PDB file of C-alpha atoms in Angstrom:
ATOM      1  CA  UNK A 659       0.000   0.000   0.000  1.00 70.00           C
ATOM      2  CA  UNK A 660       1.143   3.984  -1.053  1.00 77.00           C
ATOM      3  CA  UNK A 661       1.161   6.097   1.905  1.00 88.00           C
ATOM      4  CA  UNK A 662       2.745   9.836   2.468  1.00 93.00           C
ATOM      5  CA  UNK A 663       2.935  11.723   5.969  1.00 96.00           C
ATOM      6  CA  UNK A 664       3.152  15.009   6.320  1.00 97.00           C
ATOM      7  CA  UNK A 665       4.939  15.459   9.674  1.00 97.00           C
ATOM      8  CA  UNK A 666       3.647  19.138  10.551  1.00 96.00           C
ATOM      9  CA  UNK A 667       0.153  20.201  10.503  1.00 96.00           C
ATOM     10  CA  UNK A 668       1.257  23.721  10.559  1.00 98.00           C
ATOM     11  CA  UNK A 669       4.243  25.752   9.768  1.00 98.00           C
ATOM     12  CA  UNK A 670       4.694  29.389  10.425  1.00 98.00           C
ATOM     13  CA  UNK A 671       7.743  31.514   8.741  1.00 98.00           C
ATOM     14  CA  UNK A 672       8.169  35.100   8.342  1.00 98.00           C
ATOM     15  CA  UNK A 673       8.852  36.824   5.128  1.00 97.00           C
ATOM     16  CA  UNK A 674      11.727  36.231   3.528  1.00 97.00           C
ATOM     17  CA  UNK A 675      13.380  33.327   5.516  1.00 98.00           C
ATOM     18  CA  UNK A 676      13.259  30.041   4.533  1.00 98.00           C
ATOM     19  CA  UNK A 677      10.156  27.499   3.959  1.00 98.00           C
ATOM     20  CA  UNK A 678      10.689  23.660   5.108  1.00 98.00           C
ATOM     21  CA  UNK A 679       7.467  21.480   4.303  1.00 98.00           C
ATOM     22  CA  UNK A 680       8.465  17.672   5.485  1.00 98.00           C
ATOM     23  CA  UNK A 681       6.850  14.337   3.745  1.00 97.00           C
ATOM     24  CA  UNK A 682       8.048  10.913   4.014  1.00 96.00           C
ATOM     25  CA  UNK A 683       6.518   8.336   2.109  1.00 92.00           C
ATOM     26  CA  UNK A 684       5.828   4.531   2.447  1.00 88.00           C
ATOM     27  CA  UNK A 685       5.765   2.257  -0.430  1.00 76.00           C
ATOM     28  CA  UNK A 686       6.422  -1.113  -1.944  1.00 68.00           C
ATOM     29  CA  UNK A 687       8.197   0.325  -5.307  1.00 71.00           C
ATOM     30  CA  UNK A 688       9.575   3.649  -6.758  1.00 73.00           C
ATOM     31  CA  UNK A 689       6.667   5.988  -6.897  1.00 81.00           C
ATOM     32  CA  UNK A 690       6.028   9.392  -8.270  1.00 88.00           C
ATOM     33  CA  UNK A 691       5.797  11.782  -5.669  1.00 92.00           C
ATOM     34  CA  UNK A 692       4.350  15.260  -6.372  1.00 94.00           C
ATOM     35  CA  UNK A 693       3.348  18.101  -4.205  1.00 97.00           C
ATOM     36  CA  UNK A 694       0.534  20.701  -4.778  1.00 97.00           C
ATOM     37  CA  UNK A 695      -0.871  24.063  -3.008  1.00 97.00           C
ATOM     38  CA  UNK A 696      -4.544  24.998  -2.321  1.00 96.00           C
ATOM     39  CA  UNK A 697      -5.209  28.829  -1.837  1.00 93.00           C
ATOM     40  CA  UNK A 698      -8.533  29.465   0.492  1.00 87.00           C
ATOM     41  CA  UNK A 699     -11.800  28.741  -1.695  1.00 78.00           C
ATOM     42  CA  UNK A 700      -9.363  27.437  -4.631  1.00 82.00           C
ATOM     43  CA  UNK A 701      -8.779  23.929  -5.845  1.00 86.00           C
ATOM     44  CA  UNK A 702      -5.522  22.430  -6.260  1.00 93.00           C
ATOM     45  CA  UNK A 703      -2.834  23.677  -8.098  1.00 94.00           C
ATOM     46  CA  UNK A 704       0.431  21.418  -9.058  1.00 94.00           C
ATOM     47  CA  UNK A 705       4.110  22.449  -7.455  1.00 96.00           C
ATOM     48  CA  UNK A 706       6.534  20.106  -8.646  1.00 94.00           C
ATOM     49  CA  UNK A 707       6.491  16.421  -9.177  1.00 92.00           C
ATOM     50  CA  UNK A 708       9.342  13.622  -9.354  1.00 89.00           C
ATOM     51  CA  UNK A 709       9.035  10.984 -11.743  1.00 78.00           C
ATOM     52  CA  UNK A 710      12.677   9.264 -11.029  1.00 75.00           C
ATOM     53  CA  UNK A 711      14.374  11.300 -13.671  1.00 72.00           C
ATOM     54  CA  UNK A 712      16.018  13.683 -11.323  1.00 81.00           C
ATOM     55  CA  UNK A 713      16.506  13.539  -7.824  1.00 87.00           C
ATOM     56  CA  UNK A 714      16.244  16.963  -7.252  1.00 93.00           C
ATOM     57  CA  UNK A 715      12.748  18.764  -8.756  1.00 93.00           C
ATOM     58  CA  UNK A 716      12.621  22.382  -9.183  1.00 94.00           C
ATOM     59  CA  UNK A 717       8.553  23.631  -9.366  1.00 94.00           C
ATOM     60  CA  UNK A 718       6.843  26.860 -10.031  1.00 94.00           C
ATOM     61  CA  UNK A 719       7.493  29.723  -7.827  1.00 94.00           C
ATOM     62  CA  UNK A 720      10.661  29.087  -6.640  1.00 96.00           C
ATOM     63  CA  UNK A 721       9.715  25.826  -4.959  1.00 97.00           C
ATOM     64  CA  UNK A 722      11.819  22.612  -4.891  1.00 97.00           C
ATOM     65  CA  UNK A 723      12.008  19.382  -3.496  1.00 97.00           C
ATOM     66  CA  UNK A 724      14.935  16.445  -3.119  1.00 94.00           C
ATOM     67  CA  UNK A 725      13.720  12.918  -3.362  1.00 92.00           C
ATOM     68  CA  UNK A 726      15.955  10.920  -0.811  1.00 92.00           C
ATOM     69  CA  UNK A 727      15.293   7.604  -0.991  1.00 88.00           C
ATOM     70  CA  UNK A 728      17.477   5.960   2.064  1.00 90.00           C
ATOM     71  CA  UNK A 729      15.411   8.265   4.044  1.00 92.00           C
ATOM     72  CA  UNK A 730      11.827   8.131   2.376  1.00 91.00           C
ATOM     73  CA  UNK A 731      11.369  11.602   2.571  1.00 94.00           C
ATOM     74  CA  UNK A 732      10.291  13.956  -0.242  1.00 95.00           C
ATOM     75  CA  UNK A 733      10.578  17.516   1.345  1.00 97.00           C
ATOM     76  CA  UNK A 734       9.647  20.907  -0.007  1.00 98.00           C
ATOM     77  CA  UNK A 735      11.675  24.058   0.233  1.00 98.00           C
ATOM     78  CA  UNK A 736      11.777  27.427  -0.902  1.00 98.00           C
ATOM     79  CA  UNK A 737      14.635  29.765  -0.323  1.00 97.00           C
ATOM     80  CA  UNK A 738      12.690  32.821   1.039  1.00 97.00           C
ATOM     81  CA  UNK A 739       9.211  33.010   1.865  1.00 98.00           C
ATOM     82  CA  UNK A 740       6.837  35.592  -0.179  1.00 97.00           C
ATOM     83  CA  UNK A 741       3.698  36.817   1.752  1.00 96.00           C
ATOM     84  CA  UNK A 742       1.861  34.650  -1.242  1.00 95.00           C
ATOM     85  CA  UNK A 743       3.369  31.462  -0.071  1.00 97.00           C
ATOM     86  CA  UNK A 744       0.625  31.053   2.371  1.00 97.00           C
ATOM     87  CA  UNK A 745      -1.631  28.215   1.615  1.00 97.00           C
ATOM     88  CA  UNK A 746      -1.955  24.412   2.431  1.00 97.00           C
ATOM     89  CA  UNK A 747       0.508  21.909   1.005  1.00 98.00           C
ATOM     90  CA  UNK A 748       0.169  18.863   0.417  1.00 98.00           C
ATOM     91  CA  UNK A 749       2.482  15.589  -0.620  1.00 97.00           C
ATOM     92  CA  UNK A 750       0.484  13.166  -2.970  1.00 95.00           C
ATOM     93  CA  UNK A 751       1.718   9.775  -4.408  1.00 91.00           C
ATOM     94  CA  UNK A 752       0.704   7.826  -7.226  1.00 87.00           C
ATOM     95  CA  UNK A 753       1.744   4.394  -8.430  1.00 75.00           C
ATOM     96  CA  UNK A 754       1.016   3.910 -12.537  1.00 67.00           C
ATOM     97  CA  UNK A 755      -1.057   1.689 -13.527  1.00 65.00           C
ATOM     98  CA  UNK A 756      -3.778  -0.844 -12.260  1.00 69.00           C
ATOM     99  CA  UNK A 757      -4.944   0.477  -9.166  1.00 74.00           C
ATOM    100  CA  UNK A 758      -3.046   3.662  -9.294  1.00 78.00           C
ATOM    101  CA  UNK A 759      -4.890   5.361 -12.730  1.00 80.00           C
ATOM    102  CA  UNK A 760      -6.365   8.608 -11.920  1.00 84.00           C
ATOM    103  CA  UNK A 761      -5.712   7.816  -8.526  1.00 88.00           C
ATOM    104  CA  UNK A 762      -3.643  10.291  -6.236  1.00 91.00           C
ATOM    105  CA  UNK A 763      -3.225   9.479  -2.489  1.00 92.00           C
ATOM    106  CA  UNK A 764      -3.000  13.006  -0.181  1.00 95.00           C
ATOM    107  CA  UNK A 765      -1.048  13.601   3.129  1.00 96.00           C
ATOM    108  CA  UNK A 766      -3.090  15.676   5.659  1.00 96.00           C
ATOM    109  CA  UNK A 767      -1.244  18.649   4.389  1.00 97.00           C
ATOM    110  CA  UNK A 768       0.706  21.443   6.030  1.00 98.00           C
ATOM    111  CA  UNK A 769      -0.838  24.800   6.321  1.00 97.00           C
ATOM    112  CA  UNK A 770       2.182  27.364   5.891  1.00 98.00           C
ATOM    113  CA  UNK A 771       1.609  30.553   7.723  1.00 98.00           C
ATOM    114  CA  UNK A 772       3.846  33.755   6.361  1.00 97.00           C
ATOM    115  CA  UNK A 773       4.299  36.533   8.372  1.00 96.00           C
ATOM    116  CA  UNK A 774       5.075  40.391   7.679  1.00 95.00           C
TER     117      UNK A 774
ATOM    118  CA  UNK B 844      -7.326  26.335 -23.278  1.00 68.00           C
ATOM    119  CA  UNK B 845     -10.255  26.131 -20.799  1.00 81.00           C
ATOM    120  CA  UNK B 846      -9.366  24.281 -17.418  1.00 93.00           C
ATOM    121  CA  UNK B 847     -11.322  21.897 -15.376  1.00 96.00           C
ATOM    122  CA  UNK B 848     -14.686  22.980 -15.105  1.00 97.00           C
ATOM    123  CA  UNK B 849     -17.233  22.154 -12.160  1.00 97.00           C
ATOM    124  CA  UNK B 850     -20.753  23.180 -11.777  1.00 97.00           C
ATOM    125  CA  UNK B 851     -22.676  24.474  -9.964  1.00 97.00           C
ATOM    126  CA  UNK B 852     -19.987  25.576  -7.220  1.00 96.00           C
ATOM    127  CA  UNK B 853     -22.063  25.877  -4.046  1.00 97.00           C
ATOM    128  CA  UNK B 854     -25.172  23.500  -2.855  1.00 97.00           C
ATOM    129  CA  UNK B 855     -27.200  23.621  -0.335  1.00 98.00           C
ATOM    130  CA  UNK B 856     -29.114  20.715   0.202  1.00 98.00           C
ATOM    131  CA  UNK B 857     -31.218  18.115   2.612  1.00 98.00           C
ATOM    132  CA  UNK B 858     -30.585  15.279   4.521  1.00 98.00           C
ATOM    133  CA  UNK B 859     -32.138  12.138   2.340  1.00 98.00           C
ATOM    134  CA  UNK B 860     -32.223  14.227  -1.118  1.00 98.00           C
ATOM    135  CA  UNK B 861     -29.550  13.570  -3.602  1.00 98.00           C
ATOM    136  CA  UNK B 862     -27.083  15.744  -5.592  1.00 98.00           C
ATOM    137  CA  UNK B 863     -25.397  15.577  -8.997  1.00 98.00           C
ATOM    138  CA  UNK B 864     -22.064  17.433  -9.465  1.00 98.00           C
ATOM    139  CA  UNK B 865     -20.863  18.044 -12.874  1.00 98.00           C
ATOM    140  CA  UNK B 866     -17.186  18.172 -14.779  1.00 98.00           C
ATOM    141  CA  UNK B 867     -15.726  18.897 -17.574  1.00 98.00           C
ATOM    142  CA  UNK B 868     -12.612  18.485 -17.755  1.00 97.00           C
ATOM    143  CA  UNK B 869      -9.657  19.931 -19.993  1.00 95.00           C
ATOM    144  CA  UNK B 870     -10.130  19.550 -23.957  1.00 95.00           C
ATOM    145  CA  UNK B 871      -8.307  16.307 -24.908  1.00 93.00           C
ATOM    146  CA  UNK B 872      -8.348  15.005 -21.621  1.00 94.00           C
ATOM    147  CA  UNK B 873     -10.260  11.210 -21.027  1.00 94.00           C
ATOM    148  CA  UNK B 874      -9.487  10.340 -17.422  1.00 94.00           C
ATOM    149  CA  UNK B 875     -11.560  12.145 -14.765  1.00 97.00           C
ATOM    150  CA  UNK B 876     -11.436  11.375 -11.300  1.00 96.00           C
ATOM    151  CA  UNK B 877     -13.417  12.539  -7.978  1.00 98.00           C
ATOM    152  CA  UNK B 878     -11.911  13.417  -4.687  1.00 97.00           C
ATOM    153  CA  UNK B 879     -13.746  14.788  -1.211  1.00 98.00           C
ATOM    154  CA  UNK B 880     -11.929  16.737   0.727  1.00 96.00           C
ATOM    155  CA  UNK B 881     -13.314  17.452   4.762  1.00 96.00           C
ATOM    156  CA  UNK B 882     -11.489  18.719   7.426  1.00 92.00           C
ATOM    157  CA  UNK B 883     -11.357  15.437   9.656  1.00 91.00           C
ATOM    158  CA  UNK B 884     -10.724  12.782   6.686  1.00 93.00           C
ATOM    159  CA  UNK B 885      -8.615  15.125   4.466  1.00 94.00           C
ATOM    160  CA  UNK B 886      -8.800  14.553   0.495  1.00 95.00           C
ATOM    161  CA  UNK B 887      -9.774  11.022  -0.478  1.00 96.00           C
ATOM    162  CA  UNK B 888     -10.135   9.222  -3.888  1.00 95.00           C
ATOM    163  CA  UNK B 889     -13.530   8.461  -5.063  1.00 97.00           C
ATOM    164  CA  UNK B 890     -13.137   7.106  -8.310  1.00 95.00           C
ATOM    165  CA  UNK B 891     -12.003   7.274 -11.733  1.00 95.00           C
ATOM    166  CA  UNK B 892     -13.537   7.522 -15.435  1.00 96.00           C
ATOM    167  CA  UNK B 893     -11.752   6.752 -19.037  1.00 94.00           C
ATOM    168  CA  UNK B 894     -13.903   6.593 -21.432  1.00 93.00           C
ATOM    169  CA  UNK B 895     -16.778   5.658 -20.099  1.00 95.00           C
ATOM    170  CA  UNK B 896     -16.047   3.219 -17.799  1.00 95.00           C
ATOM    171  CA  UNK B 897     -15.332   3.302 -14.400  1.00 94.00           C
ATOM    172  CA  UNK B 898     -11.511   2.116 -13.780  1.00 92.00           C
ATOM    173  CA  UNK B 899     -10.594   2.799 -10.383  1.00 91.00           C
ATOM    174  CA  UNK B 900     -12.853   3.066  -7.225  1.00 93.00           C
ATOM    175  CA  UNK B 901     -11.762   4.008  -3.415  1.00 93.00           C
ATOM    176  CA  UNK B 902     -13.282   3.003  -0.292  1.00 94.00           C
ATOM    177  CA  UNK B 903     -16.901   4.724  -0.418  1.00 97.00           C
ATOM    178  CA  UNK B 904     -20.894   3.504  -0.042  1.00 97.00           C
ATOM    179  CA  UNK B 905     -22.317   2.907  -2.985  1.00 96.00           C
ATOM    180  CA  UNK B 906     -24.523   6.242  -2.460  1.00 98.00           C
ATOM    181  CA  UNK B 907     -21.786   7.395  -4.369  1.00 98.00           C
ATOM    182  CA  UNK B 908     -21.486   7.012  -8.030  1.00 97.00           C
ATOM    183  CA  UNK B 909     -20.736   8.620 -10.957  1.00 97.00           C
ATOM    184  CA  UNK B 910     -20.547   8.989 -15.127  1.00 97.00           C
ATOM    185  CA  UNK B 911     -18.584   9.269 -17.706  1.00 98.00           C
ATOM    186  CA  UNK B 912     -20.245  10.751 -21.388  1.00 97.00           C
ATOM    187  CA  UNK B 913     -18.853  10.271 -24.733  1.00 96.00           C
ATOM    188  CA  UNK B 914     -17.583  13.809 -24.434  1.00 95.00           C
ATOM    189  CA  UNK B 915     -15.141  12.834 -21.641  1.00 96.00           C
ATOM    190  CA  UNK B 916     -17.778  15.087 -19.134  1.00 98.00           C
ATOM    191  CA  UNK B 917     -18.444  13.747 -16.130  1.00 98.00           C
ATOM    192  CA  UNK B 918     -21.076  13.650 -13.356  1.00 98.00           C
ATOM    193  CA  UNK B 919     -20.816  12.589  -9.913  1.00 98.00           C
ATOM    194  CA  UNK B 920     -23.890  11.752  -7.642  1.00 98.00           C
ATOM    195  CA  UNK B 921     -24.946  11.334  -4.352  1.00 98.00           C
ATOM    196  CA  UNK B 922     -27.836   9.674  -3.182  1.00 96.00           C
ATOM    197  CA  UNK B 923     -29.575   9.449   0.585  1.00 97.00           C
ATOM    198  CA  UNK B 924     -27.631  12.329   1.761  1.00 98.00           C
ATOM    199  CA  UNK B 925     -25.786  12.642   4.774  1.00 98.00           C
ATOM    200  CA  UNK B 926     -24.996  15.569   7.221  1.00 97.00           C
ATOM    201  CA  UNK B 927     -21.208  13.279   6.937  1.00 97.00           C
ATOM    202  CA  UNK B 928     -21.520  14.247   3.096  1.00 98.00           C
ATOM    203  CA  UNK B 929     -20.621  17.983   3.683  1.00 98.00           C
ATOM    204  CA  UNK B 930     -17.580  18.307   1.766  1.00 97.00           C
ATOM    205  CA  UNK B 931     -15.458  20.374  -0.933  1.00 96.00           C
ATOM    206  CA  UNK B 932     -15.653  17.755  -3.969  1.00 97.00           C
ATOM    207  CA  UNK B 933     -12.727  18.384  -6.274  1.00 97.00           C
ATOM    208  CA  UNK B 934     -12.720  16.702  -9.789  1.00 97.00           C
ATOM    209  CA  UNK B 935      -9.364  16.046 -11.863  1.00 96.00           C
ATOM    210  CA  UNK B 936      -8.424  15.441 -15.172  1.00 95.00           C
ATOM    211  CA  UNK B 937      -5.820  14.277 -16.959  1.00 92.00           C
ATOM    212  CA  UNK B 938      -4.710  12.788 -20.725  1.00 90.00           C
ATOM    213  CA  UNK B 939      -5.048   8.731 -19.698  1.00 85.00           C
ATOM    214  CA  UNK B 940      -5.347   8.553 -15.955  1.00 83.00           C
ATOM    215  CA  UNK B 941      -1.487   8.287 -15.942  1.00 81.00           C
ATOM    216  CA  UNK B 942      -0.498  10.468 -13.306  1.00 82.00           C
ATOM    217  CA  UNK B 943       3.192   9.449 -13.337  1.00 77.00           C
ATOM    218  CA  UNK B 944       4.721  12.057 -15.908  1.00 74.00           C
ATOM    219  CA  UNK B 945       2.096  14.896 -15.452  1.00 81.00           C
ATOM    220  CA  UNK B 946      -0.030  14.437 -12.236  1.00 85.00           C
ATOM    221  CA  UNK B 947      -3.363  15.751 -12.789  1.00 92.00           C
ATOM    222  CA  UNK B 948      -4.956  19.154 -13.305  1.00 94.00           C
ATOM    223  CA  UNK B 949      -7.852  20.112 -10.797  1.00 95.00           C
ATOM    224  CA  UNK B 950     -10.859  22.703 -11.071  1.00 95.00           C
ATOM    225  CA  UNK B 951     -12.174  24.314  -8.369  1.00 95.00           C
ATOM    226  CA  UNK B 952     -14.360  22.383  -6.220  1.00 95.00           C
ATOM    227  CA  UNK B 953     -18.251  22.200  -5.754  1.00 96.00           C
ATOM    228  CA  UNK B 954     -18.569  22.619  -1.434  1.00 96.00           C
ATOM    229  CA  UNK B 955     -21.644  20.399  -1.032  1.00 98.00           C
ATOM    230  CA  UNK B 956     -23.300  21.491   2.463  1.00 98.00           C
ATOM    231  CA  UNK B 957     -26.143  19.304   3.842  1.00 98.00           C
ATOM    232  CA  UNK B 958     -28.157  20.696   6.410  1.00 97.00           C
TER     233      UNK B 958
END
């Protein structure tokens, strides 16, 4: 079975320091691992994804995020945090085919807080 | 080009009525799957649709069920509602229902409360 935690429920930075979003994932072979963002009232909107071609995965907005296997973790950073950063996160896994079309499998997200 | 689409994008209904939720998803795209998101259970799969046929179900009542027209649109219904079936439900579409090399592409949600 595909599983991801998302080890904080909330995160608060201030503007312009760093952003650390933490997943680990559990699976029985290589998945691919992709994290989206969700503005208040909006749907879901895709950051980056890994697909085993690189290791490290460079999204939209300055996001990126290092696949570690060894570790199982699949963590999201961003160099400096914009007051527009703030939003709920969340790490998603897929396996393809079979029981994995169309099907994505959500942490409980993190809710990232940015302050003035 | 037009992204996912879903109608209407508020409802208010009754416990014991039932609901259909619309989507159409992006031009060219045949897979469309169904997700609820609530704050206690988080976002969950509900199923998927490729042309026409259901391919992949999660763990839901069979209140729940959906549709897939020849157009790749897709409706979703609930039947016997519950006050439990409050919910943001988010539809997703994509070229195949591979989500390795793309992920999906979601619209906007239709919040179902049930009062």
């Amino acid at each position: 079975a595909q599983s991801v935690t998302q080890l904080d429920s909330h995160v608060s930075v201030s503007e312009g320091t760093p952003v650390l979003l933490r997943c680990n994932y559990s699976s029985s072979y290589s998945p691919s691992l992709f994290w989206y963002v969700q503005h208040p009232n909006k749907g879901l909107q895709l950051l980056l994804k890994y697909t085993s071609a690189a290791t490290l995965v460079k999204g939209i907005n300055g996001f990126e995020a290092e696949f570690k296997k060894s570790e199982t973790s699949f963590h999201l950073t961003k160099p400096s945090a914009h007051m527009s950063d703030a939003a709920e996160y969340f790490c998603v896994v897929n396996h393809a085919g079979g029981t994995g079309y169309g099907k994505l499998t959500f942490g409980q997200g993190t809710i990232l807080t940015v302050h003035p | 080009k037009a992204g996912v689409t879903q109608t209407p994008r508020y409802l208010i209904k009754t416990r014991g009525q039932q609901v259909t939720l619309s989507c159409s998803p992006i031009s060219g795209h045949r897979s469309v799957s169904w997700y609820q998101q609530t704050p206690g259970q988080g976002l969950q799969f509900l199923f998927e649709y490729f042309s026409e046929t259901q391919r992949n179900k999660g763990n839901f009542p069979g209140r729940f069920s959906g549709r897939q027209f020849s157009n790749s649109r897709s409706e979703m219904n609930v039947s016997t509602l519950e006050l439990g079936d409050s919910a943001l439900y988010l539809c997703a579409s994509s070229l195949t229902g591979d989500l390795t090399a793309r992920g999906a592409f979601f619209g906007q949600g239709t919040r179902l409360t049930v009062v």
